[in-house]
PDB file of C-alpha atoms in Angstrom:
ATOM      1  CA  MET H   8       4.553  -6.944  32.061  1.00 52.00           C
ATOM      2  CA  ARG H   9       3.470 -10.505  31.077  1.00 48.00           C
ATOM      3  CA  SER H  10       0.020  -9.471  29.915  1.00 53.00           C
ATOM      4  CA  ILE H  11       1.719  -6.639  27.596  1.00 52.00           C
ATOM      5  CA  ILE H  12       4.276  -9.607  26.307  1.00 45.00           C
ATOM      6  CA  LYS H  13       0.975 -11.990  25.853  1.00 45.00           C
ATOM      7  CA  THR H  14      -0.871  -9.355  24.061  1.00 46.00           C
ATOM      8  CA  SER H  15       1.965  -8.575  21.693  1.00 46.00           C
ATOM      9  CA  VAL H  16       2.506 -12.031  20.846  1.00 40.00           C
ATOM     10  CA  SER H  17      -1.093 -12.599  20.097  1.00 48.00           C
ATOM     11  CA  ALA H  18      -1.232  -9.457  17.954  1.00 45.00           C
ATOM     12  CA  ALA H  19       1.897 -10.494  16.155  1.00 44.00           C
ATOM     13  CA  ALA H  20       0.377 -13.884  15.465  1.00 42.00           C
ATOM     14  CA  VAL H  21      -2.829 -12.392  14.011  1.00 36.00           C
ATOM     15  CA  LEU H  22      -0.806 -10.060  12.005  1.00 38.00           C
ATOM     16  CA  VAL H  23       1.412 -12.809  10.438  1.00 34.00           C
ATOM     17  CA  ALA H  24      -1.645 -15.105   9.824  1.00 39.00           C
ATOM     18  CA  ALA H  25      -3.270 -12.184   7.899  1.00 38.00           C
ATOM     19  CA  ILE H  26      -0.096 -11.470   5.820  1.00 35.00           C
ATOM     20  CA  LEU H  27      -0.028 -15.036   4.766  1.00 33.00           C
ATOM     21  CA  LEU H  28      -3.658 -15.264   3.827  1.00 36.00           C
ATOM     22  CA  LEU H  29      -3.084 -12.107   1.475  1.00 36.00           C
ATOM     23  CA  MET H  30       0.244 -13.557   0.223  1.00 36.00           C
ATOM     24  CA  LEU H  31      -1.250 -17.013  -0.791  1.00 37.00           C
ATOM     25  CA  GLY H  32      -4.323 -15.199  -2.564  1.00 42.00           C
ATOM     26  CA  THR H  33      -6.646 -16.937  -0.442  1.00 41.00           C
ATOM     27  CA  THR H  34     -10.130 -16.129  -1.027  1.00 42.00           C
ATOM     28  CA  PRO H  35     -13.052 -16.716   1.703  1.00 40.00           C
ATOM     29  CA  ALA H  36     -15.098 -19.996   1.906  1.00 40.00           C
ATOM     30  CA  ALA H  37     -14.931 -22.815  -0.550  1.00 40.00           C
ATOM     31  CA  ALA H  38     -18.403 -21.872  -1.110  1.00 40.00           C
ATOM     32  CA  ALA H  39     -17.560 -20.613  -4.587  1.00 42.00           C
ATOM     33  CA  ASP H  40     -17.184 -24.112  -5.726  1.00 49.00           C
ATOM     34  CA  ASP H  41     -20.780 -24.434  -6.027  1.00 53.00           C
ATOM     35  CA  VAL H  42     -21.199 -22.977  -9.559  1.00 56.00           C
ATOM     36  CA  SER H  43     -24.887 -24.487 -10.023  1.00 63.00           C
ATOM     37  CA  ILE H  44     -25.450 -20.911 -11.488  1.00 60.00           C
ATOM     38  CA  LEU H  45     -24.180 -22.519 -14.607  1.00 67.00           C
ATOM     39  CA  GLY H  46     -26.742 -25.124 -14.636  1.00 67.00           C
ATOM     40  CA  TYR H  47     -23.940 -27.897 -15.430  1.00 63.00           C
ATOM     41  CA  ASP H  48     -24.045 -31.330 -13.982  1.00 68.00           C
ATOM     42  CA  HIS H  49     -20.196 -31.455 -13.465  1.00 68.00           C
ATOM     43  CA  LYS H  50     -17.923 -33.658 -11.618  1.00 75.00           C
ATOM     44  CA  PRO H  51     -15.574 -32.011  -9.054  1.00 77.00           C
ATOM     45  CA  GLU H  52     -12.938 -34.070 -10.078  1.00 79.00           C
ATOM     46  CA  ASP H  53     -12.941 -32.832 -13.773  1.00 83.00           C
ATOM     47  CA  ARG H  54     -12.782 -29.159 -12.753  1.00 88.00           C
ATOM     48  CA  GLU H  55      -9.787 -27.179 -14.322  1.00 93.00           C
ATOM     49  CA  PHE H  56      -8.103 -24.610 -12.192  1.00 95.00           C
ATOM     50  CA  ASN H  57      -6.047 -21.875 -13.339  1.00 95.00           C
ATOM     51  CA  TRP H  58      -4.409 -18.851 -11.753  1.00 97.00           C
ATOM     52  CA  ALA H  59      -4.646 -16.066 -14.308  1.00 96.00           C
ATOM     53  CA  LYS H  60      -1.318 -14.417 -15.254  1.00 96.00           C
ATOM     54  CA  LEU H  61      -0.735 -10.593 -15.371  1.00 93.00           C
ATOM     55  CA  HIS H  62      -1.165  -9.385 -19.001  1.00 92.00           C
ATOM     56  CA  GLY H  63      -1.893  -6.180 -20.682  1.00 83.00           C
ATOM     57  CA  LEU H  64      -5.398  -6.368 -22.675  1.00 79.00           C
ATOM     58  CA  THR H  65      -4.899  -7.229 -26.223  1.00 76.00           C
ATOM     59  CA  ASP H  66      -6.962  -5.797 -28.970  1.00 69.00           C
ATOM     60  CA  HIS H  67      -8.805  -8.812 -29.944  1.00 73.00           C
ATOM     61  CA  ASN H  68     -12.250  -8.982 -30.172  1.00 82.00           C
ATOM     62  CA  ARG H  69     -14.097 -10.406 -27.072  1.00 88.00           C
ATOM     63  CA  GLU H  70     -17.351 -10.459 -24.990  1.00 90.00           C
ATOM     64  CA  CYS H  71     -17.393  -8.835 -21.581  1.00 93.00           C
ATOM     65  CA  VAL H  72     -19.412  -8.437 -18.437  1.00 92.00           C
ATOM     66  CA  ASP H  73     -18.438  -5.955 -15.775  1.00 89.00           C
ATOM     67  CA  ASN H  74     -19.812  -4.313 -12.810  1.00 90.00           C
ATOM     68  CA  GLU H  75     -18.223  -2.535  -9.793  1.00 89.00           C
ATOM     69  CA  TYR H  76     -16.249  -5.511  -8.572  1.00 92.00           C
ATOM     70  CA  VAL H  77     -15.007  -7.414 -11.732  1.00 95.00           C
ATOM     71  CA  ARG H  78     -14.733  -7.119 -15.286  1.00 94.00           C
ATOM     72  CA  ALA H  79     -14.626 -10.414 -17.241  1.00 95.00           C
ATOM     73  CA  CYS H  80     -14.085 -11.063 -20.761  1.00 95.00           C
ATOM     74  CA  VAL H  81     -14.041 -14.144 -22.934  1.00 95.00           C
ATOM     75  CA  GLN H  82     -11.864 -13.859 -26.163  1.00 93.00           C
ATOM     76  CA  PRO H  83     -13.121 -16.602 -28.537  1.00 90.00           C
ATOM     77  CA  TYR H  84      -9.695 -16.326 -30.987  1.00 88.00           C
ATOM     78  CA  GLY H  85      -7.137 -17.805 -28.761  1.00 85.00           C
ATOM     79  CA  ASP H  86      -9.355 -19.079 -26.003  1.00 90.00           C
ATOM     80  CA  VAL H  87      -8.436 -16.541 -23.635  1.00 94.00           C
ATOM     81  CA  PHE H  88     -10.434 -15.692 -20.402  1.00 96.00           C
ATOM     82  CA  TRP H  89      -9.703 -12.314 -18.767  1.00 95.00           C
ATOM     83  CA  LEU H  90     -10.246 -10.650 -15.375  1.00 96.00           C
ATOM     84  CA  ARG H  91      -9.819  -7.361 -13.807  1.00 95.00           C
ATOM     85  CA  ASP H  92     -10.377  -6.784 -10.164  1.00 94.00           C
ATOM     86  CA  ASP H  93     -12.279  -3.472  -9.622  1.00 93.00           C
ATOM     87  CA  GLU H  94     -12.465  -3.408  -5.971  1.00 90.00           C
ATOM     88  CA  TRP H  95     -10.001  -2.415  -3.200  1.00 89.00           C
ATOM     89  CA  ASP H  96     -11.146  -5.553  -0.759  1.00 88.00           C
ATOM     90  CA  ALA H  97      -7.820  -7.757  -1.170  1.00 84.00           C
ATOM     91  CA  ILE H  98     -10.299 -10.709  -2.536  1.00 89.00           C
ATOM     92  CA  ASP H  99      -9.682 -12.833  -5.609  1.00 93.00           C
ATOM     93  CA  VAL H 100     -12.138 -12.640  -8.416  1.00 96.00           C
ATOM     94  CA  ARG H 101     -12.989 -15.622 -10.786  1.00 96.00           C
ATOM     95  CA  LEU H 102     -14.519 -16.488 -14.130  1.00 96.00           C
ATOM     96  CA  TRP H 103     -16.091 -19.765 -14.298  1.00 95.00           C
ATOM     97  CA  TRP H 104     -16.730 -21.482 -17.487  1.00 95.00           C
ATOM     98  CA  VAL H 105     -18.305 -24.713 -18.904  1.00 94.00           C
ATOM     99  CA  ASP H 106     -17.822 -26.130 -22.483  1.00 93.00           C
ATOM    100  CA  LEU H 107     -21.288 -27.407 -23.096  1.00 93.00           C
ATOM    101  CA  ASP H 108     -19.933 -29.517 -26.070  1.00 92.00           C
ATOM    102  CA  SER H 109     -17.524 -31.562 -23.735  1.00 91.00           C
ATOM    103  CA  LYS H 110     -16.919 -32.532 -20.210  1.00 88.00           C
ATOM    104  CA  ARG H 111     -14.510 -29.657 -19.763  1.00 92.00           C
ATOM    105  CA  TRP H 112     -15.151 -27.050 -17.081  1.00 93.00           C
ATOM    106  CA  GLY H 113     -13.307 -25.080 -14.743  1.00 95.00           C
ATOM    107  CA  VAL H 114     -12.290 -21.588 -13.311  1.00 95.00           C
ATOM    108  CA  CYS H 115      -9.823 -18.992 -13.847  1.00 97.00           C
ATOM    109  CA  GLN H 116      -8.732 -16.916 -10.491  1.00 96.00           C
ATOM    110  CA  SER H 117      -6.906 -13.848 -10.487  1.00 95.00           C
ATOM    111  CA  ALA H 118      -5.071 -12.460  -7.400  1.00 93.00           C
ATOM    112  CA  GLU H 119      -3.380  -9.818  -9.472  1.00 92.00           C
ATOM    113  CA  GLY H 120      -5.162  -7.293  -7.579  1.00 89.00           C
ATOM    114  CA  TYR H 121      -6.907  -4.097  -8.097  1.00 91.00           C
ATOM    115  CA  GLY H 122      -7.125  -2.748 -11.430  1.00 92.00           C
ATOM    116  CA  ASP H 123      -4.710  -4.929 -13.400  1.00 92.00           C
ATOM    117  CA  TRP H 124      -5.768  -7.376 -16.338  1.00 95.00           C
ATOM    118  CA  ALA H 125      -4.768 -10.895 -15.986  1.00 96.00           C
ATOM    119  CA  ARG H 126      -5.613 -13.752 -18.305  1.00 95.00           C
ATOM    120  CA  CYS H 127      -5.899 -17.582 -18.468  1.00 97.00           C
ATOM    121  CA  ASP H 128      -5.060 -18.849 -22.019  1.00 95.00           C
ATOM    122  CA  LYS H 129      -7.001 -22.028 -22.604  1.00 94.00           C
ATOM    123  CA  ASN H 130      -7.096 -24.736 -25.330  1.00 92.00           C
ATOM    124  CA  LEU H 131     -10.688 -25.133 -26.065  1.00 94.00           C
ATOM    125  CA  THR H 132     -12.080 -26.825 -29.071  1.00 93.00           C
ATOM    126  CA  ASN H 133     -13.005 -24.549 -31.985  1.00 94.00           C
ATOM    127  CA  GLY H 134     -16.880 -24.516 -32.455  1.00 95.00           C
ATOM    128  CA  HIS H 135     -17.685 -25.468 -29.024  1.00 96.00           C
ATOM    129  CA  LEU H 136     -20.313 -23.366 -27.189  1.00 96.00           C
ATOM    130  CA  VAL H 137     -18.994 -22.288 -23.846  1.00 95.00           C
ATOM    131  CA  LYS H 138     -21.236 -20.731 -20.862  1.00 95.00           C
ATOM    132  CA  TRP H 139     -19.474 -18.542 -18.352  1.00 96.00           C
ATOM    133  CA  ALA H 140     -19.953 -15.960 -15.552  1.00 96.00           C
ATOM    134  CA  SER H 141     -17.662 -13.960 -13.440  1.00 95.00           C
ATOM    135  CA  SER H 142     -17.762 -14.118  -9.603  1.00 94.00           C
ATOM    136  CA  TRP H 143     -16.878 -12.064  -6.740  1.00 92.00           C
ATOM    137  CA  TYR H 144     -17.045 -11.931  -2.943  1.00 90.00           C
ATOM    138  CA  GLU H 145     -19.493  -9.641  -1.414  1.00 88.00           C
ATOM    139  CA  ASP H 146     -21.686  -9.622   1.898  1.00 88.00           C
ATOM    140  CA  GLY H 147     -20.227 -12.821   3.143  1.00 90.00           C
ATOM    141  CA  GLU H 148     -20.976 -14.725  -0.034  1.00 90.00           C
ATOM    142  CA  TRP H 149     -20.008 -15.406  -3.799  1.00 88.00           C
ATOM    143  CA  GLN H 150     -22.049 -13.440  -6.126  1.00 91.00           C
ATOM    144  CA  PHE H 151     -22.297 -14.021  -9.900  1.00 93.00           C
ATOM    145  CA  SER H 152     -22.752 -12.229 -12.869  1.00 93.00           C
ATOM    146  CA  PRO H 153     -25.545 -13.026 -15.371  1.00 93.00           C
ATOM    147  CA  VAL H 154     -24.734 -16.245 -17.442  1.00 93.00           C
ATOM    148  CA  GLN H 155     -23.048 -15.564 -20.894  1.00 95.00           C
ATOM    149  CA  TYR H 156     -22.655 -17.753 -24.070  1.00 95.00           C
ATOM    150  CA  ILE H 157     -19.624 -17.837 -26.573  1.00 95.00           C
ATOM    151  CA  THR H 158     -18.858 -20.112 -29.434  1.00 95.00           C
ATOM    152  CA  ILE H 159     -15.031 -20.629 -29.376  1.00 92.00           C
TER     153      ILE H 159
END
């Protein structure tokens, strides 16, 4: 009887931990903080982090990249970063960006789930060149889209 109770308690603890991780929008490993793909000598303390907020996609012009895991767009008018998670894996997707004409850089992360558009509304300086890439978690590590450039 004790072994049944012990097994049940252990299973319940694992289930509670898994539910908490999903509710908090936690993603695997902090390794995604390494954005050397952007080729920018950034200071970690300068990183801007924003949770993307659920929002319907608007009709403004934007540049996008997509694959089977994530669709990411940058809308220069309004300085909006868009993300849509296209994989049923319960792992967040990200858009990393660097303002090449200032010290600003950061990540827009969406935990909104499969198929929903979410956005980060930034206030970047007009005329600045922004380098960006989307990222998703696959096969135990973070993957990045080809790097894109856009003038805000």
